[in-house]
mmCIF file of C-alpha atoms in Angstrom:
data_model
loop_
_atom_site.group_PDB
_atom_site.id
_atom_site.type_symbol
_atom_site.label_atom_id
_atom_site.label_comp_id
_atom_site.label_asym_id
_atom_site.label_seq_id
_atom_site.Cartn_x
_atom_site.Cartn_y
_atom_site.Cartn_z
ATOM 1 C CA UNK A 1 213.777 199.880 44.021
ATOM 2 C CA UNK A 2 213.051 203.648 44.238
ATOM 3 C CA UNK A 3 214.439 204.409 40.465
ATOM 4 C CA UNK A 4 211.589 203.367 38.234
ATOM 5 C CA UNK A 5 209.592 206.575 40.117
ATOM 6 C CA UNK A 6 212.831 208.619 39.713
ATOM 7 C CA UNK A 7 213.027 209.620 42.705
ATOM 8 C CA UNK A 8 216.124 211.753 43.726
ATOM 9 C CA UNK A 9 217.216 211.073 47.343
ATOM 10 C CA UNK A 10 221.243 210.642 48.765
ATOM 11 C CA UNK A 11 222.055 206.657 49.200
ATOM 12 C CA UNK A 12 222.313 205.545 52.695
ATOM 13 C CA UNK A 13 225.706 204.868 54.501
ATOM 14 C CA UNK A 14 225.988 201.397 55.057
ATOM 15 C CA UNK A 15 229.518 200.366 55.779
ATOM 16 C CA UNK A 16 230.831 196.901 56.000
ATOM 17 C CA UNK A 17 232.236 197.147 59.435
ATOM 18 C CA UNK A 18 228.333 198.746 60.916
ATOM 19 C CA UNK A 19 226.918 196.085 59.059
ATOM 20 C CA UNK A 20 229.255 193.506 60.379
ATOM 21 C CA UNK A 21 227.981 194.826 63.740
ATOM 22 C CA UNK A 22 224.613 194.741 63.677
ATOM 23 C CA UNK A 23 225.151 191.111 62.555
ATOM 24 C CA UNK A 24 226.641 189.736 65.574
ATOM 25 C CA UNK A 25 224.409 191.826 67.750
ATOM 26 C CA UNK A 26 221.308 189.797 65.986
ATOM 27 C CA UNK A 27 222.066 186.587 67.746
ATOM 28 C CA UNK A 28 219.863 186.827 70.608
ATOM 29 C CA UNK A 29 216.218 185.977 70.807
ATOM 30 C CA UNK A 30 213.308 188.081 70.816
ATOM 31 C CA UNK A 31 212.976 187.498 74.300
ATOM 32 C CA UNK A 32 215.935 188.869 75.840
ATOM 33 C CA UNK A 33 215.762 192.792 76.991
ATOM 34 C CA UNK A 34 216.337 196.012 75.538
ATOM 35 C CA UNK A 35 220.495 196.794 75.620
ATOM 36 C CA UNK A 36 221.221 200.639 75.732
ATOM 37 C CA UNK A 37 224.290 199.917 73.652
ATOM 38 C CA UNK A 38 221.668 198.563 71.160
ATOM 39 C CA UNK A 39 219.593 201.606 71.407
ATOM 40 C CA UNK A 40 223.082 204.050 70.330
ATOM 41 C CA UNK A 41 224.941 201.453 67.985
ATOM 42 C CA UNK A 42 224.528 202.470 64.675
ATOM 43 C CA UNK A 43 223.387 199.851 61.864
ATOM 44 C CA UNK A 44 223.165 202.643 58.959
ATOM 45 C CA UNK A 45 222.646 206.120 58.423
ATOM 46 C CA UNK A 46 220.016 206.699 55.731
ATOM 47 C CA UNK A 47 220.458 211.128 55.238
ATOM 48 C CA UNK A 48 219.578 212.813 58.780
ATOM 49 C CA UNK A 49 218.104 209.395 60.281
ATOM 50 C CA UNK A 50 219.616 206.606 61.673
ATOM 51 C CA UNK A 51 218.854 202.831 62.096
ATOM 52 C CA UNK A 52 220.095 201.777 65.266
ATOM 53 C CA UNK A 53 221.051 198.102 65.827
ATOM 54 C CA UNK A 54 217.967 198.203 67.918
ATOM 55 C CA UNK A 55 215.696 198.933 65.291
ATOM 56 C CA UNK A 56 217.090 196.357 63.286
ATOM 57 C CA UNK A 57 216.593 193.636 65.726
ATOM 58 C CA UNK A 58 213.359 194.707 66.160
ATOM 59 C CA UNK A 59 212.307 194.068 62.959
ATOM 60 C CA UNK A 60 214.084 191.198 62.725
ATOM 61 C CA UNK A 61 211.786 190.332 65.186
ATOM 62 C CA UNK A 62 208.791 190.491 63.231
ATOM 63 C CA UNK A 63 209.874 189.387 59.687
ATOM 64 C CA UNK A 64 210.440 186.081 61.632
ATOM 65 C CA UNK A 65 207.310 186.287 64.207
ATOM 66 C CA UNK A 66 205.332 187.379 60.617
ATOM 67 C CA UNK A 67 206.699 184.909 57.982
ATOM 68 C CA UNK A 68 206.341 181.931 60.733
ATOM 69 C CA UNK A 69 210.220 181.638 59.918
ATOM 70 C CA UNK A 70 212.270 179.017 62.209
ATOM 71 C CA UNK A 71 214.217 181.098 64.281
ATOM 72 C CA UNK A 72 217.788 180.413 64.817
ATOM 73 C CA UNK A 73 220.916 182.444 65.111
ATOM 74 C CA UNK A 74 222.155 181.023 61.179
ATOM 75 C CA UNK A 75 219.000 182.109 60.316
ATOM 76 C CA UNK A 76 219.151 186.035 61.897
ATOM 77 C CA UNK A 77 222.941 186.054 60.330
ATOM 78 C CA UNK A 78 221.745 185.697 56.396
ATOM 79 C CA UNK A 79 218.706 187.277 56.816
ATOM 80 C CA UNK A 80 220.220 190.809 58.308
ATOM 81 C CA UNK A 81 221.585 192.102 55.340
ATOM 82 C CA UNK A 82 218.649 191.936 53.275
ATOM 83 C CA UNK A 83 216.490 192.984 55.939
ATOM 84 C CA UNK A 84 218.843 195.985 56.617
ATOM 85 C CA UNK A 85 218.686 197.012 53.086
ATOM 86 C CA UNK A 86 214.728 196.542 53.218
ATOM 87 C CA UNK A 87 214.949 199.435 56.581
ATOM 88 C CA UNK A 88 217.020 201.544 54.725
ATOM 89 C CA UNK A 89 214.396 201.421 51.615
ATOM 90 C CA UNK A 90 211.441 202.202 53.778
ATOM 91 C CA UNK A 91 213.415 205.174 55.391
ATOM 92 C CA UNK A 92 213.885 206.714 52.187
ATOM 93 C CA UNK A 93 210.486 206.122 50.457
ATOM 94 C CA UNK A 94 209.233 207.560 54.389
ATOM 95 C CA UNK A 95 211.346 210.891 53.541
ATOM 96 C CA UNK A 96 210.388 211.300 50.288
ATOM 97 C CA UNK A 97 206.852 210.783 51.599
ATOM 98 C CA UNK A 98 207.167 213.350 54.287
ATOM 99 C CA UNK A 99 208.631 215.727 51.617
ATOM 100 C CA UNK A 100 205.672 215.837 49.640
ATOM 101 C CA UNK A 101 203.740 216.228 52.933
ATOM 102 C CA UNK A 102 201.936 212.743 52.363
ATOM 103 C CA UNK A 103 201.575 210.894 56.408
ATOM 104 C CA UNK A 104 199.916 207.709 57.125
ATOM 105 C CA UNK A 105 196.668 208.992 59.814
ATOM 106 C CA UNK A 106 195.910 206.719 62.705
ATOM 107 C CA UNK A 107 192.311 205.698 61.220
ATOM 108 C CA UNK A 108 194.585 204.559 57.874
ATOM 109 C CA UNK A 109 196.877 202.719 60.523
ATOM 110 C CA UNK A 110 193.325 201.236 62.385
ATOM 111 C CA UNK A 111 191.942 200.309 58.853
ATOM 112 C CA UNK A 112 194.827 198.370 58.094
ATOM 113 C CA UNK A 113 195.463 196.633 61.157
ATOM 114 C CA UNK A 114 191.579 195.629 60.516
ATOM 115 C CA UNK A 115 192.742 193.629 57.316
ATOM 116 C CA UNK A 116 195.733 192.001 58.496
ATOM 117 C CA UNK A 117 193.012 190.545 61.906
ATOM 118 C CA UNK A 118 190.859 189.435 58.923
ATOM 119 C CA UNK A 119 193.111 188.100 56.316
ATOM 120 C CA UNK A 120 195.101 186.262 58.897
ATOM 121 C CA UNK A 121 191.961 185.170 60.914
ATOM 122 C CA UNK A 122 193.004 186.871 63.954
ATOM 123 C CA UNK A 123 189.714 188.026 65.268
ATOM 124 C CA UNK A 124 189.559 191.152 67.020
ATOM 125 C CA UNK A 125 192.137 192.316 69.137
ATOM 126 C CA UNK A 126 193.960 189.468 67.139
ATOM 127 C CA UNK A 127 197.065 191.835 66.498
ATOM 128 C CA UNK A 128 197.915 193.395 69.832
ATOM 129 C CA UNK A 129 197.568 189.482 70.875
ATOM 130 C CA UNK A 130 200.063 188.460 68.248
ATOM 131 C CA UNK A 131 202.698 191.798 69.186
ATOM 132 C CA UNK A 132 202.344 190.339 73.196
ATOM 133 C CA UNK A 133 202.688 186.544 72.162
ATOM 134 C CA UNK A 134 205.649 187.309 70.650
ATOM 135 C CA UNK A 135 206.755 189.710 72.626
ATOM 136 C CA UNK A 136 207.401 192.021 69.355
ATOM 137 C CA UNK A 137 208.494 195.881 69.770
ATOM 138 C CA UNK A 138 204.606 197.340 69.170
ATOM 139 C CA UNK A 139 205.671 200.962 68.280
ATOM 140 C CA UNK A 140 208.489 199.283 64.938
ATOM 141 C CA UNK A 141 205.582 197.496 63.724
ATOM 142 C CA UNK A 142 203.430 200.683 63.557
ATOM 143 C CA UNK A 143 206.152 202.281 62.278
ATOM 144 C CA UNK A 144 206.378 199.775 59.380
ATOM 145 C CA UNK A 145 202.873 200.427 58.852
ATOM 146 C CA UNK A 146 202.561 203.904 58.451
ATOM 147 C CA UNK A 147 205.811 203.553 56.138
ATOM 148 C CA UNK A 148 203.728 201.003 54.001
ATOM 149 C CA UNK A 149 200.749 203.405 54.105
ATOM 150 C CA UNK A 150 202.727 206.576 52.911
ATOM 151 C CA UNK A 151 204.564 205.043 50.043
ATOM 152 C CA UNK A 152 201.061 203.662 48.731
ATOM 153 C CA UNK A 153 199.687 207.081 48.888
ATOM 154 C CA UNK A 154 202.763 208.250 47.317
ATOM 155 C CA UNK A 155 202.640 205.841 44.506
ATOM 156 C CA UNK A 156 199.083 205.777 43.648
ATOM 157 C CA UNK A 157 199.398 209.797 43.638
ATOM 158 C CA UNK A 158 202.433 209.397 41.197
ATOM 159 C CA UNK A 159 200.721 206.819 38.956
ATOM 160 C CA UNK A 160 197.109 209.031 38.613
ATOM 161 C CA UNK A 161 198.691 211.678 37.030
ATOM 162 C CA UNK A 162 201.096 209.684 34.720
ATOM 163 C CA UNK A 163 198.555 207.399 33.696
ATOM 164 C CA UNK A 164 196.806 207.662 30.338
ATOM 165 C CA UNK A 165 195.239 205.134 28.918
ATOM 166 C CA UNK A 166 194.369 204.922 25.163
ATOM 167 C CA UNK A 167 191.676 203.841 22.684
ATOM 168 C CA UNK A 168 194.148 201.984 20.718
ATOM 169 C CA UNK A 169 195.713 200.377 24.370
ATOM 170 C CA UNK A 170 192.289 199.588 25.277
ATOM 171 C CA UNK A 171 191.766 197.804 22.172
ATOM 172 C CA UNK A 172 195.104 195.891 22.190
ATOM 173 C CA UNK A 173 194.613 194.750 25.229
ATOM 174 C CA UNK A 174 190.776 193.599 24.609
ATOM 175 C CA UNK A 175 192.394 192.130 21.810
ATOM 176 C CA UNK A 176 195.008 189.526 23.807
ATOM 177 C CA UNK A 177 192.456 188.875 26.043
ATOM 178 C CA UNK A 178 190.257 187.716 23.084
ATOM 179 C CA UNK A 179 193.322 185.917 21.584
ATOM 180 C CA UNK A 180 194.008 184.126 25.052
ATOM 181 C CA UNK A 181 190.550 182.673 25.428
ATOM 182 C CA UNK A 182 191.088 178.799 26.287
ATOM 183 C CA UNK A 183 194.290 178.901 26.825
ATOM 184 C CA UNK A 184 195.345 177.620 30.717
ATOM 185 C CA UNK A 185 196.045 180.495 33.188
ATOM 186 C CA UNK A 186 198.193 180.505 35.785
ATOM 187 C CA UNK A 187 198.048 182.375 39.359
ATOM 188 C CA UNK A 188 201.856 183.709 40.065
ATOM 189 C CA UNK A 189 203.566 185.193 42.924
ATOM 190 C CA UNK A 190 206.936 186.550 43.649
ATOM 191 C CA UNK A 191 209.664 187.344 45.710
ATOM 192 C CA UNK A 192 211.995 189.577 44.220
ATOM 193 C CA UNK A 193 215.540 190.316 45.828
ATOM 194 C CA UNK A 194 217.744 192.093 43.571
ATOM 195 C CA UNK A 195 221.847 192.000 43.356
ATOM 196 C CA UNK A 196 222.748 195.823 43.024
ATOM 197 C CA UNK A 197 226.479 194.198 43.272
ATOM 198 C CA UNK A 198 228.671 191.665 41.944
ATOM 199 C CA UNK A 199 229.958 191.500 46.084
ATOM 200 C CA UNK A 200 226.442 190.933 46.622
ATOM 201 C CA UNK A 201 225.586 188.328 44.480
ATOM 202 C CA UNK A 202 226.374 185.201 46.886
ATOM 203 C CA UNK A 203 224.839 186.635 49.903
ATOM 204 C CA UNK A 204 221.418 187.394 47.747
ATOM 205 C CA UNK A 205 221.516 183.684 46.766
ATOM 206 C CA UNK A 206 222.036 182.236 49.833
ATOM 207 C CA UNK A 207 219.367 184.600 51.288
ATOM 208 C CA UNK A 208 216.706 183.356 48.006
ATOM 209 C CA UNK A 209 217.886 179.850 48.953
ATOM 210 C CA UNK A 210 217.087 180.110 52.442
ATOM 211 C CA UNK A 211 213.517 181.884 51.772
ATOM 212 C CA UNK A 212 212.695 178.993 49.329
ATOM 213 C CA UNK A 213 213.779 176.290 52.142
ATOM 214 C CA UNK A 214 211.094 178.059 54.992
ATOM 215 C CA UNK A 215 208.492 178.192 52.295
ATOM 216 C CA UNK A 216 208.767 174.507 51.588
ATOM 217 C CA UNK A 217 208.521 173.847 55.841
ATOM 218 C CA UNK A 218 205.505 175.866 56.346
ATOM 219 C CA UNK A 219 206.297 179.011 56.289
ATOM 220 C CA UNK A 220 204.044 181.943 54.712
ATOM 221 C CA UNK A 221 204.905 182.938 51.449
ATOM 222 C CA UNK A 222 202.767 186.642 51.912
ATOM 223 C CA UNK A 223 204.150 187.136 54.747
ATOM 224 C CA UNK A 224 207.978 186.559 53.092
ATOM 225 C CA UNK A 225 206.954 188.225 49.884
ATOM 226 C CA UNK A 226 205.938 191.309 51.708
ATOM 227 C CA UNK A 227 209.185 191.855 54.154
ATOM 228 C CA UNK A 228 211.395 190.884 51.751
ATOM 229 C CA UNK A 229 210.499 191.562 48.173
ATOM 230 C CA UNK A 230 212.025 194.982 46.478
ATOM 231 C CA UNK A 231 209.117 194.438 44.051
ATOM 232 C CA UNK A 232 206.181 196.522 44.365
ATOM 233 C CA UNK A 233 203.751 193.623 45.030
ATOM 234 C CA UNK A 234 205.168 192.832 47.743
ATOM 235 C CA UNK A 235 202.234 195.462 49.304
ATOM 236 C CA UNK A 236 199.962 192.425 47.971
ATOM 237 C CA UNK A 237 201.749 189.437 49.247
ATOM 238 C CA UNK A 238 203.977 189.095 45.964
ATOM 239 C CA UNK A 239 200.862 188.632 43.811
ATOM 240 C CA UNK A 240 201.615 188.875 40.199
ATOM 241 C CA UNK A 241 197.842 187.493 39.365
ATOM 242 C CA UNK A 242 196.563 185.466 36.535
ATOM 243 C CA UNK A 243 198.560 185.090 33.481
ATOM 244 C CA UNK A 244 199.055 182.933 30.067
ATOM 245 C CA UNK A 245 202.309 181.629 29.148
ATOM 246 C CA UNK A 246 204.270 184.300 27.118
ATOM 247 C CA UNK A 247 203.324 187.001 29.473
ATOM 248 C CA UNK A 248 205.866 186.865 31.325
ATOM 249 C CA UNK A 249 210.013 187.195 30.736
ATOM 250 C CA UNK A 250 211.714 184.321 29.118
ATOM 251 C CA UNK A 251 213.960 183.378 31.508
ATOM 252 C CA UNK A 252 210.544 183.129 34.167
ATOM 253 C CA UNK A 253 208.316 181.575 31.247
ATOM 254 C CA UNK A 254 209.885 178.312 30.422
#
């Protein structure tokens, strides 16, 4: 996820056996209380910080509170993995982020939690409401916040210098858009999980399968896209936008 920036950072330590762990400890609901074994079992190690099984709960917590997934204990078991490997993401882009000395402030945290009350017609005070309702760890959503924040800064910051845009591209692309006149367009969104493993390749399916079933029973497809995708619109709810058949790979296209 972190390669097409190239980005040099040390991979997290995620054994089998923590993983394992964290699994079974994912079993309970949101509502029972904070374990201090919870708080010192390790999940994964990601350089100096660590994910504690606590942490991962927690945000277990709100990918399901979020996505309007149907809880159940199945359900924490296949999503864990993935959602591990989405913390231990976010912890790196956060270090690289705090390496270059690029933070998330509180008004950026404010001004944000102002969109999600509006896009999700909250009203104000809509999110503290929805962290109470469902009894959510406040301070890990924040925290995935400010991550969010800091690895936008840190892309857009990236992508202004790199980016230079031709004449000639200018022209080409004036040129398809010309060419595509009339044709039918089609709004597309994803949710992208990749399989860095042939040992992973099961468990991703299962996982994709399982996302596809909760989206088909009401359950929001932003809200998925965006804790789950390792594409980088998931930021916009997996929005790929408007496009014309051909744009997109062959395998997607047909």
């Amino acid at each position: 996820m972190l390669n097409w920036l190239e980005i040099s950072y040390t991979r997290a330590i995620l054994g089998t056996a923590l993983l394992f762990a964290a699994i079974i400890g994912l079993l309970l609901p949101a509502q029972n209380p904070v374990r201090a074994q919870d708080i010192m079992r390790i999940a994964a190690v990601v350089n100096d910080d660590v994910i504690s099984i606590y942490d991962l709960s927690a945000r277990i917590n709100i990918v399901v509170a979020a996505s309007n997934l149907r809880d159940a204990p199945e359900l924490r078991r296949q999503i864990a993995p993935q959602v591990l490997r989405t913390l231990v993401d976010e912890y790196l882009q956060t270090q690289e982020a705090t390496r270059l000395d690029i933070v998330a402030t509180d008004s950026d945290v404010e001004f944000t939690i102002d969109q999600i009350e509006q896009k999700r017609g909250m009203g104000e005070g809509g999110f503290n409401n929805f962290v109470r309702v469902n009894r959510l760890d406040r301070e890990a959503l924040l925290a995935q916040i400010r991550a969010e924040i800091a690895w936008t800064k840190l892309i857009r910051r990236r992508l202004s210098s790199a980016i230079s845009v031709g004449e000639d591209e200018i022209d080409e692309a004036l040129a398809r858009l010309e060419g595509s006149r009339g044709q039918p367009e089609y709004r597309v969104a994803e949710i992208f999980l990749s399989i860095e493993s042939v040992n992973q390749e099961r468990e991703i399916i299962d996982t994709a399968e399982n996302l596809l079933r909760q989206v088909r029973q009401g359950a929001a497809f932003q809200e998925i896209a965006r804790q789950f995708s390792q594409s980088a619109t998931s930021a916009v709810g997996g929005d790929i936008g408007w496009v014309i058949v051909g744009q997109l790979p062959a395998e997607i296209d047909a």
